[in-house]
Each structure stands twice: as C-alpha cells, then as structure tokens.
XYZ file of C-alpha atoms in Angstrom:
448
model
C -26.987 -98.084 -71.470
C -27.203 -99.796 -68.190
C -26.404 -97.190 -65.778
C -26.478 -93.282 -65.774
C -24.471 -91.741 -62.928
C -26.034 -88.463 -61.920
C -23.292 -86.291 -60.120
C -24.922 -83.171 -58.024
C -22.236 -80.358 -57.674
C -22.086 -76.775 -56.432
C -18.504 -75.448 -55.964
C -17.019 -78.690 -55.947
C -13.358 -78.012 -57.463
C -11.660 -79.228 -54.650
C -13.193 -82.627 -54.976
C -14.662 -83.262 -58.700
C -11.573 -84.187 -60.665
C -10.879 -86.987 -58.005
C -14.559 -87.717 -57.950
C -14.564 -88.318 -61.721
C -10.994 -90.052 -61.967
C -12.413 -92.627 -59.766
C -15.752 -92.959 -61.732
C -14.012 -93.535 -65.169
C -11.488 -95.775 -63.726
C -14.568 -98.519 -62.950
C -14.183 -101.823 -64.075
C -17.759 -101.743 -64.936
C -17.934 -99.516 -67.896
C -21.346 -99.525 -69.330
C -22.327 -96.191 -68.193
C -22.777 -92.654 -68.733
C -22.235 -89.430 -66.732
C -24.708 -86.492 -65.980
C -23.837 -83.487 -64.021
C -26.510 -81.646 -62.148
C -24.832 -78.455 -61.142
C -26.427 -75.627 -59.023
C -24.827 -72.398 -60.075
C -21.187 -73.370 -59.301
C -19.150 -70.042 -59.051
C -15.502 -71.758 -58.966
C -13.614 -73.833 -61.692
C -15.936 -77.066 -60.994
C -17.642 -76.886 -64.404
C -14.276 -76.142 -66.049
C -12.690 -79.357 -64.370
C -15.915 -81.396 -65.593
C -15.061 -80.320 -69.052
C -11.778 -82.269 -68.845
C -13.694 -85.692 -68.618
C -16.112 -87.217 -71.242
C -19.365 -86.618 -69.499
C -22.681 -87.180 -71.459
C -24.561 -84.066 -70.395
C -23.922 -81.152 -67.940
C -27.606 -79.804 -66.683
C -28.363 -76.616 -64.491
C -30.475 -76.509 -61.344
C -31.654 -73.177 -59.955
C -33.425 -72.916 -56.565
C -31.504 -76.117 -55.325
C -33.294 -78.800 -53.692
C -31.981 -82.118 -53.506
C -35.024 -84.318 -55.021
C -35.355 -81.453 -57.587
C -31.824 -81.650 -58.875
C -31.861 -85.626 -58.989
C -35.065 -85.356 -60.780
C -33.432 -83.293 -63.293
C -30.795 -85.578 -64.074
C -33.213 -88.346 -64.011
C -35.318 -87.047 -66.955
C -32.285 -86.937 -68.968
C -30.669 -90.166 -68.042
C -31.016 -93.166 -70.688
C -29.574 -95.989 -68.302
C -31.877 -98.700 -66.858
C -30.454 -97.912 -63.534
C -29.671 -94.658 -61.602
C -26.723 -93.974 -59.392
C -26.698 -90.942 -57.061
C -23.352 -89.476 -56.090
C -22.529 -86.404 -54.617
C -19.793 -84.256 -56.056
C -17.419 -84.361 -53.121
C -17.621 -88.499 -52.724
C -15.045 -90.322 -54.187
C -15.357 -94.127 -54.899
C -12.581 -95.933 -53.041
C -11.488 -98.293 -55.843
C -12.444 -99.769 -59.158
C -15.248 -102.238 -57.995
C -17.368 -99.665 -56.618
C -19.894 -99.367 -59.398
C -19.908 -102.962 -59.968
C -20.825 -103.798 -56.372
C -23.668 -101.473 -56.335
C -25.043 -102.979 -59.698
C -25.001 -106.609 -58.793
C -27.459 -106.094 -56.072
C -29.887 -105.221 -58.969
C -30.230 -108.734 -59.977
C -33.131 -109.286 -57.358
C -35.999 -107.724 -58.998
C -37.385 -107.225 -55.022
C -34.670 -104.776 -54.501
C -35.671 -101.055 -55.268
C -32.491 -99.229 -54.486
C -28.978 -99.798 -52.875
C -26.745 -97.411 -50.760
C -23.369 -98.076 -50.174
C -20.921 -97.152 -47.589
C -19.287 -93.808 -46.726
C -15.830 -93.927 -45.145
C -14.662 -90.475 -43.389
C -11.298 -88.962 -44.130
C -8.170 -88.449 -41.754
C -9.516 -84.743 -41.297
C -13.054 -85.712 -40.993
C -14.313 -83.719 -37.763
C -14.939 -86.431 -34.843
C -18.409 -86.078 -34.603
C -19.072 -86.821 -38.298
C -16.456 -89.389 -38.137
C -18.158 -91.049 -35.465
C -21.765 -91.072 -37.378
C -20.111 -92.645 -40.572
C -18.312 -95.267 -38.963
C -21.337 -96.140 -36.721
C -23.901 -95.947 -39.628
C -21.922 -97.378 -42.423
C -20.487 -100.516 -41.009
C -18.883 -103.648 -42.860
C -21.848 -105.831 -42.723
C -24.351 -106.047 -45.625
C -28.011 -105.823 -45.013
C -31.251 -106.132 -46.423
C -33.874 -103.541 -45.164
C -37.773 -104.586 -45.344
C -38.745 -101.933 -42.627
C -35.942 -99.632 -41.988
C -36.158 -96.785 -44.637
C -32.662 -95.598 -43.925
C -31.102 -94.634 -47.537
C -28.454 -92.185 -48.623
C -28.188 -90.699 -52.070
C -24.740 -89.435 -51.504
C -23.959 -92.937 -52.895
C -26.730 -95.144 -54.325
C -28.223 -97.139 -57.086
C -31.990 -97.228 -58.108
C -34.065 -98.990 -60.767
C -35.228 -96.214 -63.041
C -38.563 -97.672 -63.664
C -38.981 -97.471 -60.026
C -38.129 -93.632 -60.073
C -40.489 -93.138 -62.945
C -43.261 -94.341 -60.861
C -42.168 -93.220 -57.314
C -39.899 -89.703 -58.127
C -38.181 -88.041 -55.384
C -39.818 -85.307 -53.481
C -38.847 -82.330 -55.042
C -40.150 -79.740 -52.690
C -38.534 -80.897 -49.340
C -35.239 -79.521 -48.312
C -33.749 -82.482 -46.895
C -33.699 -86.158 -46.670
C -35.518 -86.887 -49.855
C -33.716 -90.309 -50.164
C -35.543 -91.591 -47.084
C -38.832 -90.165 -47.882
C -38.419 -91.848 -51.181
C -37.178 -95.379 -49.546
C -40.326 -95.201 -47.225
C -42.701 -94.899 -50.195
C -40.855 -97.975 -51.759
C -40.861 -100.165 -48.489
C -44.589 -99.582 -48.183
C -45.152 -101.029 -51.583
C -43.264 -104.247 -50.763
C -39.673 -103.396 -52.117
C -36.602 -103.895 -49.905
C -33.523 -101.572 -49.722
C -30.167 -103.029 -49.611
C -27.008 -101.572 -47.871
C -23.848 -102.807 -49.582
C -20.566 -101.904 -47.993
C -18.400 -103.302 -50.567
C -19.754 -100.192 -52.586
C -17.654 -97.723 -50.614
C -17.087 -93.845 -51.311
C -14.790 -91.332 -49.207
C -17.191 -88.641 -48.020
C -15.379 -85.806 -45.750
C -18.425 -84.630 -43.764
C -20.897 -86.898 -41.953
C -24.689 -87.496 -41.657
C -25.129 -85.555 -38.585
C -23.777 -82.209 -36.842
C -22.681 -81.046 -33.578
C -22.226 -82.974 -30.323
C -19.625 -82.653 -27.447
C -16.281 -82.651 -29.141
C -14.342 -84.525 -26.205
C -17.138 -87.428 -26.153
C -17.131 -87.658 -29.938
C -13.328 -87.842 -29.930
C -13.370 -90.808 -27.152
C -15.915 -92.579 -28.983
C -14.133 -92.286 -32.462
C -10.835 -93.665 -30.664
C -12.618 -96.805 -29.327
C -14.249 -97.352 -32.708
C -10.937 -97.052 -34.618
C -9.263 -99.322 -32.276
C -12.020 -102.064 -32.823
C -11.938 -102.013 -36.218
C -8.175 -101.524 -36.772
C -8.568 -98.652 -39.356
C -7.199 -95.274 -38.293
C -8.262 -93.808 -41.720
C -5.142 -92.602 -42.131
C -3.257 -91.536 -45.526
C -4.922 -93.922 -48.064
C -7.874 -91.869 -48.799
C -9.356 -89.985 -51.846
C -6.642 -87.254 -52.657
C -3.979 -89.955 -53.546
C -1.386 -87.229 -54.132
C -0.002 -88.972 -57.500
C -3.427 -88.038 -59.174
C -3.469 -84.331 -57.939
C -2.694 -81.699 -60.240
C 0.184 -79.939 -58.034
C 1.885 -76.951 -59.575
C 4.433 -74.211 -58.287
C 4.533 -70.872 -59.062
C 7.567 -68.729 -58.809
C 7.430 -64.903 -59.367
C 10.484 -62.921 -60.235
C 10.690 -59.382 -60.645
C 13.387 -57.680 -62.658
C 16.869 -59.227 -63.403
C 18.192 -62.199 -61.525
C 20.519 -62.155 -58.689
C 23.116 -64.646 -57.869
C 24.452 -66.408 -55.055
C 27.385 -68.770 -55.048
C 27.738 -68.109 -59.005
C 24.411 -69.664 -59.489
C 21.216 -67.386 -59.979
C 18.550 -67.420 -57.066
C 15.915 -68.621 -59.413
C 17.801 -71.859 -60.157
C 17.430 -72.706 -56.490
C 13.991 -72.372 -56.585
C 13.399 -74.171 -59.575
C 15.794 -76.985 -58.667
C 13.929 -77.519 -55.522
C 10.571 -77.616 -57.344
C 11.578 -80.142 -60.080
C 13.172 -82.425 -57.325
C 9.728 -82.581 -55.501
C 7.947 -85.940 -55.928
C 4.442 -84.125 -56.064
C 4.888 -81.161 -58.212
C 3.939 -81.811 -61.844
C 4.651 -78.431 -63.322
C 7.109 -75.517 -62.351
C 5.833 -72.026 -63.563
C 7.928 -68.830 -63.644
C 6.227 -65.615 -64.103
C 8.920 -62.743 -64.895
C 8.741 -59.309 -66.316
C 11.887 -59.827 -68.362
C 12.272 -62.009 -71.286
C 15.775 -62.842 -70.684
C 14.615 -64.081 -67.041
C 12.134 -66.307 -68.859
C 14.644 -67.946 -71.328
C 16.991 -68.407 -68.087
C 14.016 -70.067 -66.413
C 13.306 -72.441 -69.451
C 17.131 -73.357 -69.549
C 16.931 -74.341 -65.947
C 13.822 -76.846 -66.367
C 10.997 -74.749 -65.691
C 8.000 -76.355 -67.497
C 6.167 -72.975 -68.203
C 7.075 -69.528 -68.378
C 4.949 -66.427 -68.586
C 5.393 -62.581 -69.041
C 3.713 -60.629 -66.703
C 2.414 -57.290 -67.485
C 4.469 -54.332 -66.189
C 1.835 -53.188 -64.273
C 2.188 -56.190 -62.048
C 5.736 -54.996 -61.140
C 4.584 -51.802 -59.585
C 5.939 -51.311 -56.097
C 2.590 -51.024 -54.702
C 1.415 -54.279 -56.481
C 1.264 -57.531 -54.074
C 2.106 -60.945 -54.986
C -1.453 -61.983 -54.853
C -2.190 -60.162 -58.160
C 0.747 -62.030 -59.632
C -0.392 -65.338 -58.510
C -3.987 -64.643 -59.606
C -2.392 -63.857 -63.213
C -0.531 -67.088 -63.147
C -3.672 -68.942 -62.347
C -5.986 -67.202 -65.037
C -3.332 -67.958 -67.734
C -3.210 -71.587 -66.619
C -6.962 -71.909 -66.555
C -7.408 -70.115 -69.466
C -5.372 -73.023 -71.245
C -7.684 -75.739 -69.426
C -4.901 -76.590 -66.835
C -6.837 -76.505 -63.555
C -4.331 -76.891 -60.404
C -5.794 -78.812 -57.559
C -2.802 -77.536 -55.283
C -0.550 -74.715 -55.692
C 2.995 -74.261 -54.134
C 4.058 -70.776 -53.877
C 7.883 -70.105 -53.900
C 10.259 -66.883 -53.898
C 13.476 -66.883 -55.171
C 14.968 -65.311 -52.012
C 15.132 -68.590 -49.943
C 17.986 -70.441 -51.628
C 18.100 -73.291 -49.071
C 14.836 -74.668 -49.361
C 14.773 -78.450 -50.499
C 12.348 -80.724 -52.143
C 11.615 -82.527 -48.857
C 10.283 -79.280 -46.880
C 7.882 -78.901 -49.965
C 6.801 -82.552 -50.143
C 6.419 -82.586 -46.272
C 4.272 -79.482 -46.575
C 1.968 -80.839 -49.173
C 1.571 -84.286 -47.310
C 0.220 -82.312 -44.458
C -2.032 -80.109 -46.152
C -3.639 -83.093 -47.895
C -3.551 -85.404 -44.786
C -5.079 -82.803 -42.564
C -7.682 -81.217 -45.008
C -6.044 -77.767 -44.655
C -6.742 -74.679 -46.660
C -3.111 -73.429 -46.385
C 0.066 -74.634 -44.748
C 3.096 -72.610 -43.973
C 6.650 -73.765 -42.604
C 7.532 -71.838 -39.319
C 9.835 -71.987 -36.542
C 9.059 -71.584 -32.743
C 10.169 -68.227 -31.193
C 11.493 -68.455 -27.850
C 12.913 -64.583 -27.544
C 10.828 -61.899 -26.411
C 8.718 -60.415 -28.946
C 7.816 -56.731 -28.945
C 5.299 -54.568 -30.734
C 5.887 -50.827 -31.229
C 2.517 -49.056 -30.970
C 0.869 -45.748 -29.918
C 1.571 -46.744 -26.367
C 4.996 -47.401 -26.917
C 6.840 -51.058 -26.999
C 4.553 -53.666 -25.886
C 5.658 -57.272 -25.134
C 3.574 -59.825 -26.955
C 4.809 -63.157 -25.860
C 4.428 -65.002 -22.688
C 6.927 -62.898 -20.722
C 9.950 -64.196 -18.695
C 8.929 -67.742 -17.584
C 10.480 -70.940 -18.334
C 10.166 -71.816 -22.084
C 8.222 -75.379 -21.276
C 5.901 -73.582 -19.870
C 5.177 -70.813 -22.605
C 2.706 -71.274 -25.316
C 4.600 -71.524 -28.655
C 4.868 -68.387 -30.857
C 5.387 -69.592 -34.442
C 7.167 -67.208 -37.064
C 5.935 -68.128 -40.686
C 8.079 -68.036 -43.850
C 5.279 -67.575 -46.499
C 8.218 -66.910 -49.096
C 10.175 -70.048 -48.231
C 7.085 -72.126 -49.373
C 3.311 -71.533 -48.924
C 0.926 -74.557 -50.184
C -2.503 -73.516 -50.740
C -5.418 -73.955 -52.780
C -6.716 -72.064 -55.955
C -9.724 -71.099 -54.657
C -7.936 -68.615 -52.821
C -5.593 -67.346 -55.469
C -8.570 -66.782 -57.555
C -9.867 -64.315 -55.178
C -6.507 -62.703 -55.055
C -5.883 -64.220 -51.466
C -3.029 -66.679 -50.323
C -4.279 -67.797 -47.073
C -7.435 -69.717 -46.493
C -9.363 -70.032 -43.202
C -8.208 -73.329 -42.148
C -4.478 -72.756 -41.763
C -1.623 -75.069 -40.681
C 2.107 -74.515 -39.698
C 4.732 -77.234 -39.945
C 7.431 -76.606 -37.634
C 11.050 -76.450 -39.220
C 14.217 -77.032 -37.421
C 16.910 -76.360 -40.134
C 18.064 -72.870 -39.677
C 19.309 -72.588 -42.960
C 15.679 -72.867 -44.531
C 15.183 -69.321 -43.090
C 18.125 -67.403 -44.372
C 16.633 -64.867 -46.910
C 18.785 -63.212 -49.679
C 16.727 -59.916 -50.577
C 18.662 -56.834 -49.717
C 22.378 -56.111 -50.458
C 23.203 -56.590 -46.863
C 22.184 -60.250 -46.827
C 25.107 -61.059 -49.425
C 27.458 -60.208 -46.419
C 26.695 -63.478 -44.724
C 29.625 -65.743 -44.055
C 30.348 -68.025 -47.284
C 30.217 -71.217 -44.976
C 26.291 -70.752 -45.697
C 26.913 -71.844 -49.295
C 27.936 -75.382 -48.395
C 24.249 -76.105 -47.271
C 22.432 -74.914 -50.486
C 20.702 -77.644 -52.160
C-alpha cells in the first residue's frame, strides 16, 4: 500500500460525498481511505458508508494533531495524505501530483494548492489566492505547511508525530521541526483542492473586495461555476406532498403538472411523492414519479405543517441509504412552474453557496400590516419606485430549494437565504381554494 488518505470530518454532510467522489476518481489508485470523525451528528458517516473506505475511526475531545495521529496509527501506507472532509480535489491527477514529489528523499512533506469557490467570503478568497499561488516552491527555511491538503512520509511521522495537545497550526509546528532537522517542504500547485473557507479571518470587507477584484483580473480566473459541486454529481431530489384526493385543472391533475416539471429538470435525479391516499400514489407512479410514499394519517391533520411531512420523506429515504445533497420542494397548487425555474434556482443555490433559495417577485404596491394599533404601512411609502428599496414576496410552494440538514430538523429555511426574482406572472398563480378555479380559462394556455 503506497498511500493512506486520512480524512478528518465533523458534520461534513454538505461536502463529504463530493470529497470522496473526487478521491475515488483519481488516476493514482494505490491508496486506502481512513475517516477520523469527530462525533458528527448529521449524515456524514451515513454518506461515508456509501464509499469503500478502509476504516472509520472516532475522535472525541477534538484536537487537529490528535485526530491525525489516530488515523496515522491505523494507516498501512508508506505515505500519509491529510485531507479535510470539506476539501474537494479539483481533478483526477491531484493525488499523483502530490505523490510524485516524494521521489526526493530530502522532502519530508508536500502541501497542495487550495482554491476558493465563487461564494467564498472576500477576505478568505483574498488569502487563498495570495498564499496558494501557481508556482511550485521548495521551502528549506519557511515552515508554512497546511494539512487540509498534504502528503508526508509515514516514517518521518513515526519519528516526529503531530503535536496532539495544541489547538491550531499543528501542521506548521510539525514543519518547523522537520526543517530544523534538514528536511525540505514542497508546495505543489498542481495538487489542488477546492476549499470554501480561508486560512485567515476578518478584515475590512470593502478593502478585501477591492483586493480580490484586482487579483481575479490579474490571473484571469474569476472562480466561477467550475468548482467542487459539479451539479451532475449531486444527488438532487424533489419532494411533492399531496393531501387528500387529486384536484384537476384543464383536464389534468394538479399533481401531474408538478411531476412533469420535476422530471423535466436537468438536475433532479428522483421525484418523490408523499400522499395519504393509495389511489394518489398509484396515479403518481403512472405520471412517472420515481418513488411514492404513503404518509401516516397523523401527518394530514390540520395543525400539522409541511415541515413534518418533509422530515418524514427524508427519514424514509435515508433509511434506504439514499442521502440527498439538495432537496427541491414543490407544492401541487402552482401548475404554471416549469423546469427552467427549478434549474435556475438550483444553479443559484450552488453557485452562491446558499442554504436555501426561494423564487420571489418585487411588490411595488403599498403593503400594510393590521396590528394592535391599526393598519400600518411597511413599505417605503409614496415615493418614486426607482428610489424605493425593493420588497420581495416569496413563493415557497412554487419552488423552494434547500438542504437536508434543515429538513432533518423540521425546518425548511436555513440562515443564508437567497431569493431569485421572477417576472413571469403565471408562475405565481395558485389553485388552492374553490374560488381559484374561477380564473379565466386563458390561463390554461400557459400551463407547461
């Protein structure tokens, strides 16, 4: 065994599948993977279980050097690769490019490049772009080293292990030790990973943004959409809840409009319908839904919100070892949505690194709230529209794209929420109450 890859994790469900997919896609294949997990409470380990990892080890009372030493003690490889669970190798030659530097016996360790993502905060993006440049270098005095993406000789680690008592920079402390003993450290930019946060924090945001803008213009790389979360590799599913029997519009069940839009999406891999009537589930199968679930009658009570229904669906999937990366929530009452709306929302969620995204339209009319003190206006007042701050009305039932960690906690929205402005007025037309069916029939010509 040439290489043991040690991946440290703690609640990395958003990243770990992309990380391991990239690892197992390497051209260099003489390796084992060891996971050292720090008491993850999400689905990290369940997702890890979908890959042929050699060992899964536990680390409590986490310290970075301690976690790595646990993995090193169990490793069989001649060389140890350290990789953070939220770092994603950028290509299939990452591991080979790290390994080739170890042909020189004077080299104790090699660390690779770390590239920011489109949504990495400006301060972190600036730091990553400055520190991890495009030129290879050999360090005989500089002890900078980074264990988010590195390779080290195991025989040297056996003699000079990581300090397992310090809380930070165990990598640089170790590098100083081996440099003092005459070894060299190499920086290899061709062994690159995507890393969503940086090595430093804080700073003047405006200044950071200006620095990042200049750096991006110099190297011609704006860090746009070709980053770790390649959409075709993500497990994106849609949840469609149905309560009671099907209602129809234009001679077609409302459910069918939702299923059709979901199945036409270029990103959604599975359309899942959860209903409380067997007849509805049979119809959903005929419409092309990949999976149907009969939900408990208790989930159809008037006081039960959709958060509980969505949690039920996710629990059923995860019990079958199906772990979504992104969940698209669709309600049947909006028949005029199309696949492009869904795909645009998914694109933006991933590109901007959002927790949740919703479609929304700008409301320019007066908005009032009826409170204890009577009606109170909450928009910008009677001023020209171009001077008003925009007020967005979101449509959660039309399409909400979110992450499984929130659904698992009976929530829908995360903290980092985005909205996507929509201009098509038919998107927002909802058919829920009897009066909604009294709309002019001309609207039916706009159904997808």
